[in-house]
CSV table of C-alpha atoms in Angstrom, one decimal:
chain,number,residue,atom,x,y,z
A,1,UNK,CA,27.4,-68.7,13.2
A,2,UNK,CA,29.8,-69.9,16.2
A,3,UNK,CA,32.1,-67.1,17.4
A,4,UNK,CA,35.0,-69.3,15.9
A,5,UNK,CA,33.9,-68.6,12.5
A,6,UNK,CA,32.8,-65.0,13.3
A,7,UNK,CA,36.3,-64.0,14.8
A,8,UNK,CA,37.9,-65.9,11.5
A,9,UNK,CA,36.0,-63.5,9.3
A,10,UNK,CA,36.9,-60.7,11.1
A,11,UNK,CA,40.4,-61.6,10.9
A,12,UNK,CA,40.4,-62.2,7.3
A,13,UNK,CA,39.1,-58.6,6.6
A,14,UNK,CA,41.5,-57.4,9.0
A,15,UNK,CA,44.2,-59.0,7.5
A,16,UNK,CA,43.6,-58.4,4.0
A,17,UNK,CA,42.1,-54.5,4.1
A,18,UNK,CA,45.3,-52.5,4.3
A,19,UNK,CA,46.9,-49.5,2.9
A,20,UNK,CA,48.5,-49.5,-0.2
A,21,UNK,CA,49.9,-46.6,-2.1
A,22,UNK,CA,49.9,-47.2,-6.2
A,23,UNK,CA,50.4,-50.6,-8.0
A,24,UNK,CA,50.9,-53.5,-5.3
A,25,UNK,CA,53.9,-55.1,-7.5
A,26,UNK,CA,55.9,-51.6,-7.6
A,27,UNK,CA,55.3,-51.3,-4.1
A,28,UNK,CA,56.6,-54.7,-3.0
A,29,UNK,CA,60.1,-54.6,-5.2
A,30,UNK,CA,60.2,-50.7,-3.6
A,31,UNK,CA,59.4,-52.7,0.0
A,32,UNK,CA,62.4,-55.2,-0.3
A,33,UNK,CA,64.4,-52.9,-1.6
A,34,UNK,CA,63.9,-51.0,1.5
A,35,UNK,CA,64.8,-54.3,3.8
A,36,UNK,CA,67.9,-54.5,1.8
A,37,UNK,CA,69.0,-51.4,3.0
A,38,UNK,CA,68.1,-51.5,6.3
A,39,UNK,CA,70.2,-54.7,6.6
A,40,UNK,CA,73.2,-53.3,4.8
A,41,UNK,CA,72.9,-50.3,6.7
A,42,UNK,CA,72.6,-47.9,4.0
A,43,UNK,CA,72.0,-47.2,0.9
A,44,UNK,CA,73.9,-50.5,-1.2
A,45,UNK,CA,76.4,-49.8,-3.6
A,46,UNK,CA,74.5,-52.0,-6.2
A,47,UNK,CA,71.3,-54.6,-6.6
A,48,UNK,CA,70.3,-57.7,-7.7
A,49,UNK,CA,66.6,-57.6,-8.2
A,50,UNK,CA,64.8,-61.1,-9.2
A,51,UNK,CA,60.7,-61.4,-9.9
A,52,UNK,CA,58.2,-64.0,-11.3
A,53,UNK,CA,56.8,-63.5,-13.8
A,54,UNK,CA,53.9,-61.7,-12.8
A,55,UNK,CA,55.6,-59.4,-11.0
A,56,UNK,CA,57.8,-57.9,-14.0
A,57,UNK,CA,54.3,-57.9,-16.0
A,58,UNK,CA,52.2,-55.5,-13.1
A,59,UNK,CA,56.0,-53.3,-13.1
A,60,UNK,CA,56.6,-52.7,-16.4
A,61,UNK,CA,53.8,-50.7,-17.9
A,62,UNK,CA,53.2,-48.6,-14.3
A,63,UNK,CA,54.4,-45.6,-12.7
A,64,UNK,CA,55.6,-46.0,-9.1
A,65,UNK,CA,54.2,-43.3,-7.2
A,66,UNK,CA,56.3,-41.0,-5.4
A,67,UNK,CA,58.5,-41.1,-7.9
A,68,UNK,CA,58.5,-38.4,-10.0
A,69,UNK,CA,57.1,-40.4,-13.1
A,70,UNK,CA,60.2,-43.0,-13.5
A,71,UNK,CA,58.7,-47.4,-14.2
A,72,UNK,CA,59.9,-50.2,-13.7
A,73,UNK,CA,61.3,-52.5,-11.9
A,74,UNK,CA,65.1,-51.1,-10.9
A,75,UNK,CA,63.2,-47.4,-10.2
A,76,UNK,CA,60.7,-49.2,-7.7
A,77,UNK,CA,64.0,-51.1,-6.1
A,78,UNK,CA,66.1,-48.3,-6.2
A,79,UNK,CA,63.4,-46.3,-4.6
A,80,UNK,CA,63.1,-48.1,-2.1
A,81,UNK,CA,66.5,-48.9,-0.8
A,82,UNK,CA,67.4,-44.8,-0.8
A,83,UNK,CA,63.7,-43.4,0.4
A,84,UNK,CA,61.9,-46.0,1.8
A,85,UNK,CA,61.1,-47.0,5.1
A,86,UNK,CA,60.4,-50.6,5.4
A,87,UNK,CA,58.3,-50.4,8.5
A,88,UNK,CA,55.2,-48.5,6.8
A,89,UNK,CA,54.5,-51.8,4.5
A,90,UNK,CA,52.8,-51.2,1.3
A,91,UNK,CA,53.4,-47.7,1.8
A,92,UNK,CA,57.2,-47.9,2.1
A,93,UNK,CA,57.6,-44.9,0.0
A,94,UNK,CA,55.4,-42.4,1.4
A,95,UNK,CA,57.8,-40.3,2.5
A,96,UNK,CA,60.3,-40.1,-0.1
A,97,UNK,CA,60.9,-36.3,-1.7
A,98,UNK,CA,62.7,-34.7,-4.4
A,99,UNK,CA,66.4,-35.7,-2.8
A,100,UNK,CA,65.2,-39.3,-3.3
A,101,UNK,CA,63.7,-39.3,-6.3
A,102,UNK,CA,66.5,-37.4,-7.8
A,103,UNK,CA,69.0,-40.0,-6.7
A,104,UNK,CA,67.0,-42.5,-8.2
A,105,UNK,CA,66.8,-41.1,-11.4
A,106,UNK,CA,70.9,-40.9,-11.3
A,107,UNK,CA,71.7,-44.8,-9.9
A,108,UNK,CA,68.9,-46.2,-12.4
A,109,UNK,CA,70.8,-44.8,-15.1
A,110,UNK,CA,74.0,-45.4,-13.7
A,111,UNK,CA,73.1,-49.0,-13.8
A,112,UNK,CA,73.3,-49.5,-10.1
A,113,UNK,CA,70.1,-52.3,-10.7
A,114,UNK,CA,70.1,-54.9,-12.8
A,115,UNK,CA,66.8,-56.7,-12.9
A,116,UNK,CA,66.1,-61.0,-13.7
A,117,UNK,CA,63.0,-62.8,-14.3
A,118,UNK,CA,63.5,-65.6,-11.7
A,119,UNK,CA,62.0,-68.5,-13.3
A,120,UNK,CA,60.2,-71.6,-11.5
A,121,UNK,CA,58.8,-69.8,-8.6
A,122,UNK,CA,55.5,-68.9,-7.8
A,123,UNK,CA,53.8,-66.2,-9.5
A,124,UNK,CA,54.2,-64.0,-6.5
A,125,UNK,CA,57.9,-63.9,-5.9
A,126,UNK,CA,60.8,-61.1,-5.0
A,127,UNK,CA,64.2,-61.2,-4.6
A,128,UNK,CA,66.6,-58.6,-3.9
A,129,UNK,CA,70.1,-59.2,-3.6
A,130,UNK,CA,72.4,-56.0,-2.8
A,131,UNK,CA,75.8,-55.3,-2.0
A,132,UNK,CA,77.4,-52.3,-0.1
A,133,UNK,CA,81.3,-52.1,0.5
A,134,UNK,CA,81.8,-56.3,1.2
A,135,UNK,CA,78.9,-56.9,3.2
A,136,UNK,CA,75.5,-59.0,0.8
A,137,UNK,CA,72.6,-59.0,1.5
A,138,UNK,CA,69.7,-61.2,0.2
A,139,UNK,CA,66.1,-60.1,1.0
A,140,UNK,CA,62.9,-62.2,-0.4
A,141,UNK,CA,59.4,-61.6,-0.9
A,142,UNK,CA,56.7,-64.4,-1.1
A,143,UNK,CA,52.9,-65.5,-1.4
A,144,UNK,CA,51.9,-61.7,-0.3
A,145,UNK,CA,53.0,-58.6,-0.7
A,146,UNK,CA,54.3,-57.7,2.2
A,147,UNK,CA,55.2,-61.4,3.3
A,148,UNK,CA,58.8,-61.7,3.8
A,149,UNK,CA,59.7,-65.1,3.4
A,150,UNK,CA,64.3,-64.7,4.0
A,151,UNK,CA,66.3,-62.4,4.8
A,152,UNK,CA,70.1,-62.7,5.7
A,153,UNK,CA,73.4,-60.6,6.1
A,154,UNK,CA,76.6,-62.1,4.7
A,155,UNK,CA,74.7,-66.0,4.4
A,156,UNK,CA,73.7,-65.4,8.1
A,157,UNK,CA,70.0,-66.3,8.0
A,158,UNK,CA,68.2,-63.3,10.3
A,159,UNK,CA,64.6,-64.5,8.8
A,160,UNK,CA,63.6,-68.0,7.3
A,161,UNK,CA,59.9,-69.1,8.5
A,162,UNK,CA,57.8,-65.7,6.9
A,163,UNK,CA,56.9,-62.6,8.3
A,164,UNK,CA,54.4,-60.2,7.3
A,165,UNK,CA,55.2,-56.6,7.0
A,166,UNK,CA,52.5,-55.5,8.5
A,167,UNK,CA,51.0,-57.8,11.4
A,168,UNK,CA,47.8,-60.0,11.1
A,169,UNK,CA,46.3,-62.5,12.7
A,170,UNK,CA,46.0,-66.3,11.5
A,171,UNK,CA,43.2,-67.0,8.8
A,172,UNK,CA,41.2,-70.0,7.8
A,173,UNK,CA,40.3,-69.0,4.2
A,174,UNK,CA,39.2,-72.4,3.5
A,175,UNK,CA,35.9,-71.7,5.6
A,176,UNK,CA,34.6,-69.0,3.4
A,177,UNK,CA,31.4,-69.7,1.3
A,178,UNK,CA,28.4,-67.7,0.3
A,179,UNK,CA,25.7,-68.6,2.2
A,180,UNK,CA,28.0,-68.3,5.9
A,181,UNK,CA,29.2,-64.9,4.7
A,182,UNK,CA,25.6,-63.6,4.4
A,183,UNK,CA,25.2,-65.0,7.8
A,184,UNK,CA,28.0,-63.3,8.8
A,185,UNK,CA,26.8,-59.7,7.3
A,186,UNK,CA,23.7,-60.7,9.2
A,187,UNK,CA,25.0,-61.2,12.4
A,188,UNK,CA,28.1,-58.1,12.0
A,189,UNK,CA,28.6,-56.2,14.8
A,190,UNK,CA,29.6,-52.7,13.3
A,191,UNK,CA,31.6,-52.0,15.6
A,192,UNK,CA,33.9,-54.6,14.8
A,193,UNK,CA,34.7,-52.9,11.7
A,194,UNK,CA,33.6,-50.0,12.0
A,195,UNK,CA,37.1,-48.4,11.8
A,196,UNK,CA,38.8,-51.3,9.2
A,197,UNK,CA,35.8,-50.4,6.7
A,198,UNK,CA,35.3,-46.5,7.2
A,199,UNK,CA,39.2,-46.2,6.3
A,200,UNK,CA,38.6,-48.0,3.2
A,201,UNK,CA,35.9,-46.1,2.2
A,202,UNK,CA,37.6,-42.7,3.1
A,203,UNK,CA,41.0,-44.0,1.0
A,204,UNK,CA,39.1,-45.5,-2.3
A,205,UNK,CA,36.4,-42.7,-2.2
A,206,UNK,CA,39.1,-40.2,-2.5
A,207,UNK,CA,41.2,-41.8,-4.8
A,208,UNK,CA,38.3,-42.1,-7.3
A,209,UNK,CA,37.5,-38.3,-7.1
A,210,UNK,CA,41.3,-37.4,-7.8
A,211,UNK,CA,40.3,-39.7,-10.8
A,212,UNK,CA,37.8,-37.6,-11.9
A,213,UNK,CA,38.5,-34.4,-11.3
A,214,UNK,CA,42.4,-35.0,-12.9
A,215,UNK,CA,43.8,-36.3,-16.0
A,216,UNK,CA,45.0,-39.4,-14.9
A,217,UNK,CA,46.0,-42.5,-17.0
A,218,UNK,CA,43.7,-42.8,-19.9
A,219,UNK,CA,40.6,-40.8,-18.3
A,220,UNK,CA,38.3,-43.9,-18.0
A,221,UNK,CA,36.4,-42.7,-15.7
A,222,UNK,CA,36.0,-39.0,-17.2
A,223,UNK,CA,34.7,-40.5,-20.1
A,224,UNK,CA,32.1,-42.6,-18.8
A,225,UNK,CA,30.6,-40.0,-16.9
A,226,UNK,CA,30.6,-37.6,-19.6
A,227,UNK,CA,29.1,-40.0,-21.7
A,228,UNK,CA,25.8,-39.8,-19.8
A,229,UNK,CA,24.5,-40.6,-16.3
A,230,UNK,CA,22.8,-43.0,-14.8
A,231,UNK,CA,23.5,-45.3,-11.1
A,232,UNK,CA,25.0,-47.7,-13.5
A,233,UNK,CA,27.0,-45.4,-15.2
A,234,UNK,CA,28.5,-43.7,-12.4
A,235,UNK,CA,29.5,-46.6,-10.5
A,236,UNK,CA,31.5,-47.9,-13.5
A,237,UNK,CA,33.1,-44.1,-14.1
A,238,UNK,CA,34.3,-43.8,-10.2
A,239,UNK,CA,35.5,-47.4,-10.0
A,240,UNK,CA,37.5,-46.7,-13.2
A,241,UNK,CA,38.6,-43.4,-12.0
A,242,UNK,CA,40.9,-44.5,-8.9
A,243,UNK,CA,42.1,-46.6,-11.5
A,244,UNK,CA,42.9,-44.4,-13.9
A,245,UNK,CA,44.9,-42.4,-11.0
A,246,UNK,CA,46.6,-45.2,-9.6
A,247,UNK,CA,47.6,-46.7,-12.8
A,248,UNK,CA,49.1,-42.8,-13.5
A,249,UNK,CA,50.8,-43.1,-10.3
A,250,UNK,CA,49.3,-41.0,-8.0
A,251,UNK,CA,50.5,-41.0,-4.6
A,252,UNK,CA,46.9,-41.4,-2.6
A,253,UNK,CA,46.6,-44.5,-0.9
A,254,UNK,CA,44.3,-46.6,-1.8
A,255,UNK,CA,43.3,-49.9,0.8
A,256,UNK,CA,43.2,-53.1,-1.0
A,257,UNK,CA,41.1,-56.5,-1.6
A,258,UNK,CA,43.2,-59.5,-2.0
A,259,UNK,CA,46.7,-58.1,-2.6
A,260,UNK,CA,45.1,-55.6,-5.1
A,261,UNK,CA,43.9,-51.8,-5.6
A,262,UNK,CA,42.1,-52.0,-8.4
A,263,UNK,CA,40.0,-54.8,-6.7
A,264,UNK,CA,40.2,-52.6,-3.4
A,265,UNK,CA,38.3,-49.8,-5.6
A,266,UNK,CA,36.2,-52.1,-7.9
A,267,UNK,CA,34.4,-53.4,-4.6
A,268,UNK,CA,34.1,-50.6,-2.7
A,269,UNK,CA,33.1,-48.0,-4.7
A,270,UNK,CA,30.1,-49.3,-6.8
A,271,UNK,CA,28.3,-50.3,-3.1
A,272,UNK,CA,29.6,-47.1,-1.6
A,273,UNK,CA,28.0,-45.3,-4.9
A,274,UNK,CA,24.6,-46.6,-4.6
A,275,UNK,CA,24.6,-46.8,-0.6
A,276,UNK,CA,24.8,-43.4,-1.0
A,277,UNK,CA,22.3,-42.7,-3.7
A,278,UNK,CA,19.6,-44.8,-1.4
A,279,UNK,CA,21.0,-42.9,1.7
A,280,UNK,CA,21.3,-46.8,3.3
A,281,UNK,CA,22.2,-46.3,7.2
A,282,UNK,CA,25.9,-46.4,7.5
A,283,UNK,CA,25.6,-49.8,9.9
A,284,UNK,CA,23.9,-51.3,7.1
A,285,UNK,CA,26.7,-50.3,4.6
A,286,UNK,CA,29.0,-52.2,6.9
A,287,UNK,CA,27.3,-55.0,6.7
A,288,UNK,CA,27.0,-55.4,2.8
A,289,UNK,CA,30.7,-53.9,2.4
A,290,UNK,CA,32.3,-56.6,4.7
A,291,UNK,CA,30.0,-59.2,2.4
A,292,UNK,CA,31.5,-57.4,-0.4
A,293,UNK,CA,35.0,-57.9,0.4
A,294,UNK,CA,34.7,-61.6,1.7
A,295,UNK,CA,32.8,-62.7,-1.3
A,296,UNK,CA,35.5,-61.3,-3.6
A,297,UNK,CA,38.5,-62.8,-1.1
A,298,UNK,CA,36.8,-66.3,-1.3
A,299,UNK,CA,36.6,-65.8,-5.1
A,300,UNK,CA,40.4,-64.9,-5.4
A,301,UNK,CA,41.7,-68.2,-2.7
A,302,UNK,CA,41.1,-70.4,-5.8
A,303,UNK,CA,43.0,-68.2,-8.2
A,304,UNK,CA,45.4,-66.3,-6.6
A,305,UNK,CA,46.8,-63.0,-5.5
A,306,UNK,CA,48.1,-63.1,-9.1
A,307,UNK,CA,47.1,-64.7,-12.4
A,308,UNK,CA,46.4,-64.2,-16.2
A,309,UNK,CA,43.0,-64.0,-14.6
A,310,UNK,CA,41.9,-60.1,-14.4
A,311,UNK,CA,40.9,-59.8,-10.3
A,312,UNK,CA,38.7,-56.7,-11.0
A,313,UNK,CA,35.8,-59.5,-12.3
A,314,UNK,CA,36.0,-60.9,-8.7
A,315,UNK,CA,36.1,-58.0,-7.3
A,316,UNK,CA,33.4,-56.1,-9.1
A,317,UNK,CA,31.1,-59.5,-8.5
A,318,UNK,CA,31.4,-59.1,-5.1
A,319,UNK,CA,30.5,-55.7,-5.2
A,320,UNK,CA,27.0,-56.4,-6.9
A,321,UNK,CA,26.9,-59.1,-4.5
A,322,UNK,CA,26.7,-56.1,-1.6
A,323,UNK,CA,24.6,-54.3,-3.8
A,324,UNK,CA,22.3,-57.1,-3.6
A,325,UNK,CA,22.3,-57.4,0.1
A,326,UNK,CA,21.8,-53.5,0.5
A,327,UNK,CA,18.7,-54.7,-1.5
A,328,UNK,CA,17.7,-57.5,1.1
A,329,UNK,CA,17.9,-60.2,-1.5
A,330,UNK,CA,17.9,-63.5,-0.4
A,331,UNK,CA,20.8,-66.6,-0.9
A,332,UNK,CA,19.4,-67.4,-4.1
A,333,UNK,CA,19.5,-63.8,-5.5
A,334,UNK,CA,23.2,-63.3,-4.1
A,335,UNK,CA,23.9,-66.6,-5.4
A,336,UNK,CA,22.4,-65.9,-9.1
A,337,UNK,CA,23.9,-62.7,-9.0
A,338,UNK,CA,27.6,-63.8,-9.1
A,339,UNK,CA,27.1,-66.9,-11.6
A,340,UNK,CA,25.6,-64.3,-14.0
A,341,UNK,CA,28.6,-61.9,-13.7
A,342,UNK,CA,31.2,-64.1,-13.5
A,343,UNK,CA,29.7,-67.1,-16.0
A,344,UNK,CA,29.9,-63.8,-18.5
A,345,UNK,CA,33.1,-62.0,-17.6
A,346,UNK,CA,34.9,-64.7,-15.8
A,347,UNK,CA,38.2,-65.0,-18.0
A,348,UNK,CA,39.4,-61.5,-19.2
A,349,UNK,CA,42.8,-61.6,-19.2
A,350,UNK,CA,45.0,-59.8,-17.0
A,351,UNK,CA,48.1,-58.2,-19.5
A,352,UNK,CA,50.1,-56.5,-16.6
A,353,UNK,CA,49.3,-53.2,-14.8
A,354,UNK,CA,48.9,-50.1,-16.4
A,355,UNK,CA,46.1,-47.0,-17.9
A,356,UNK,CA,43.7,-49.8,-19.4
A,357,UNK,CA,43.1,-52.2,-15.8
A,358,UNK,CA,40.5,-48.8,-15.4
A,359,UNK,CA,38.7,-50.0,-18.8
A,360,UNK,CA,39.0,-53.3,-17.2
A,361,UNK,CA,37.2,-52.4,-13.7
A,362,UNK,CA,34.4,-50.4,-15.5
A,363,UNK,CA,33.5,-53.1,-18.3
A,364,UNK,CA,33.9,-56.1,-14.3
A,365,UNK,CA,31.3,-53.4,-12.7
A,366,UNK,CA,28.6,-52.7,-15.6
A,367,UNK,CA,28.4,-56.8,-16.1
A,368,UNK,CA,28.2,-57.8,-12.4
A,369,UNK,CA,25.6,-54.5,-12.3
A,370,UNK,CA,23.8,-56.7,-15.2
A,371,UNK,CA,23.9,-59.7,-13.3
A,372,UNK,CA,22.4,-58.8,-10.6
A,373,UNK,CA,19.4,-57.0,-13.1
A,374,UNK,CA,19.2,-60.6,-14.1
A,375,UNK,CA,19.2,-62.3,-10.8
A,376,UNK,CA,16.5,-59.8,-8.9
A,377,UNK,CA,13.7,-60.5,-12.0
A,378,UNK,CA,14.6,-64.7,-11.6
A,379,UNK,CA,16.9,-65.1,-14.1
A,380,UNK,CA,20.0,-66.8,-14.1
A,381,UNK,CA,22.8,-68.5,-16.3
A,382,UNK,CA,22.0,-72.5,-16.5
A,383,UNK,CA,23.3,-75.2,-14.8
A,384,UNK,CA,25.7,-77.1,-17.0
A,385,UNK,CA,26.1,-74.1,-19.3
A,386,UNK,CA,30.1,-74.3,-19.9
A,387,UNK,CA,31.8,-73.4,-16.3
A,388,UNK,CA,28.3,-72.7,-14.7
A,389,UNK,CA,27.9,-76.0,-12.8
A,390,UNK,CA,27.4,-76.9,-9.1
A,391,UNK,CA,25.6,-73.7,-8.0
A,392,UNK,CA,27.2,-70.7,-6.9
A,393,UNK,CA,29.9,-72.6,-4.7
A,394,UNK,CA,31.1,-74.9,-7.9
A,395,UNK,CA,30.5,-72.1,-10.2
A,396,UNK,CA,33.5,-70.0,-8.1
A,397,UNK,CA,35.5,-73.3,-8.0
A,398,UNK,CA,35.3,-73.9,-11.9
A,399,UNK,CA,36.2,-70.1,-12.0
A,400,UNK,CA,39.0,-70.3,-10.0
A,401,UNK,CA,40.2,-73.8,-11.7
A,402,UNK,CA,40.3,-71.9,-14.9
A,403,UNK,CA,42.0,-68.8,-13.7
A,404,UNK,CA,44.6,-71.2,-11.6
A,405,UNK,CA,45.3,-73.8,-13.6
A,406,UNK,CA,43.7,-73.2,-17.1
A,407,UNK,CA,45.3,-69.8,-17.7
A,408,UNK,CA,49.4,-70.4,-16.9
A,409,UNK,CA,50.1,-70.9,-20.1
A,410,UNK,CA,48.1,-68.4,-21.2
A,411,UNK,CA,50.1,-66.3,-18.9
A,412,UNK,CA,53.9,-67.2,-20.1
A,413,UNK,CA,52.4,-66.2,-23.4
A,414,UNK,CA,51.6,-62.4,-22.1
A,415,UNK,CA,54.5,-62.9,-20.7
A,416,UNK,CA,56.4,-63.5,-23.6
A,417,UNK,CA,54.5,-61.2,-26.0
A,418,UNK,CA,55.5,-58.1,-23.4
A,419,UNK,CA,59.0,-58.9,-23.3
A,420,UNK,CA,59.2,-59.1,-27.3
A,421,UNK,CA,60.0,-62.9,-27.0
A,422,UNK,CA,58.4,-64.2,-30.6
């Protein structure tokens, strides 16, 4: 691999493995409700807050963290404009306490928010419009997020051409593709992420043990692992369990995969699980995490950062993927390993954020565990089998077509269904 490519990869992890405290969508309305403001100069007087479609369906079933329990969008807003601090990013309200909460509680009920579905934009959209006194000001989110894409103060445009919350260098996603991203694992110098992959470790590790050991969401993981134990088992029960605790809302950062937490958790934790059980050399775990997270980034770049396509299949794929590597399994294997899982699972629907996304992760993680039981003893879904076609490379493609395209209209109908439009 030329050290073009090389430095891309390391700048796609880099740009896409940061912090993130609870649900992403929460976050983001909470983060430009927090640039809001900031511009205004204070807390505004009253909001305008506008979201695709996807957004209002990952806000309306989850508790924002720090929060004090309150959903939805006009408490993640509201949150945001009176304790956030736009600077941390996706953990803008980190540091908002009782005082703040409190207040929240009051303006949400006081109607200081009113919320819109903003129609015919892209499914990853945010618009905050706020008043205080007779200064406006208009604040939008786009693509990612933590992407601001405008932001102006009385019509006076102070940001038009996109700027990311938190800084990143420029990616060439289009170069990913299995067999260079083995290549890449091969050739990882550890210390190059050394500190980018111990943090997400450290974060989703110890968000899935507040999982277990609490009564979070609907106790997904609990169950599972009192159910019985095995490696299989247990990797499914922890993945689900930092689920189950961020869908409750805690607090505990978790760091993401492809604008996600639940993906963040579903590819981490299974590898980190039986990394651990084999007592792999950490260097080693690098290696097959930094796999991990690309293969489950080049997955996502056909479907986007949101869909009706559920993003814990990708992720947990990519995570038997690692497994795989940890395993020294060749292209082939790898290869097999993902067309199994995904050529199964590829398709479950994504109904918005809340306690079942942990079901969700642990049903991703046992299938791509089964997949890669399939792939290591030969055997793999057939070529020209409905969307397996074209090897692993078209089988993603297909995937992604499908999640993309096939699934919009599958996604205004979710939509519709959750907002009780029959």
């Amino acid at each position: 691999m030329d050290r073009a490519a090389y430095d891309n990869y390391i700048a796609i992890l880099a740009s896409e493995l940061i912090p993130a405290m609870g649900c992403t969508e929460p976050i983001a309305v909470a983060l430009a409700g927090a640039r809001a403001a900031y511009v205004l100069g204070g807390v505004p007087d009253h909001m305008d807050v506008y979201c695709s479609g996807n957004i209002v369906k990952n806000v309306k079933g989850v508790v924002v963290p720090n929060s004090g329990g309150q959903m939805g969008i006009a408490a993640a807003a509201v949150l945001g404009a009176v304790g956030g601090d736009y600077t941390l990013g996706l953990e803008v309200i980190e540091g908002a306490g009782p005082a703040a909460i409190e207040e929240t509680r009051r303006l949400v009920a006081e109607g200081m928010c009113d919320c819109h579905l903003a129609e015919n934009e892209g499914s990853l959209y945010i618009r905050v419009e706020a008043a205080r006194g007779a200064d406006v000001a208009r604040v939008t989110i786009r693509t990612r997020h933590n992407q601001f894409d405008h932001i102006s103060l009385n019509g006076q445009v102070l940001l038009e051409q996109g700027e990311l919350a938190a800084a990143a260098a420029p990616v060439d996603k289009e170069r990913l593709n299995v067999r260079d991203i083995i290549e890449f694992a091969d050739q990882l110098d550890p210390d190059d992420v050394r500190g980018l992959l111990d943090r997400q470790i450290e974060y989703n590790a110890a968000i899935s043990e507040e999982g277990l050991k609490n009564a979070w969401g609907a106790q997904v993981g609990r169950t599972l692992l009192s159910a019985g134990e095995n490696f299989a088992s247990r990797a499914a029960a922890k993945a689900a369990a930092g689920s189950d605790a961020r869908m409750g809302g805690s607090s505990m950062p978790v760091v993401i995969n492809s604008g996600s937490g639940n993906q963040g958790i579903a590819v981490t934790i299974p590898l980190y699980e039986y990394a651990m059980e084999r007592k792999v050399p950490r260097d080693r775990l690098y290696r097959a995490l930094a796999l991990a997270n690309l293969i489950s980034i080049h997955e996502k770049r056909f479907i986007g950062n949101l869909s009706a396509y559920c993003g814990a299949v990708s992720a947990a794929t990519a995570s038997a993927a690692g497994i795989a590597y940890l395993d020294g399994a060749s292209y082939e294997v790898i290869g097999n390993t993902i067309i199994n899982s995904i050529g199964t699972i590829g398709g479950m629907v994504c109904d918005g954020a809340k306690s079942s996304c942990a079901s969700k992760v642990a049903s991703a993680v046992s299938t791509a565990l089964m997949g890669y039981d399939m792939a290591k003893e030969g055997r793999a879904l057939k070529e020209g089998e409905g969307l397996v076609e074209g090897g692993v490379e078209g089988t993603i493609r297909n995937i992604g077509r499908l999640g993309c395209e096939g699934m919009r209209a599958t996604d205004v109908e979710i939509l519709n269904i959750m907002l009780g439009k029959h």
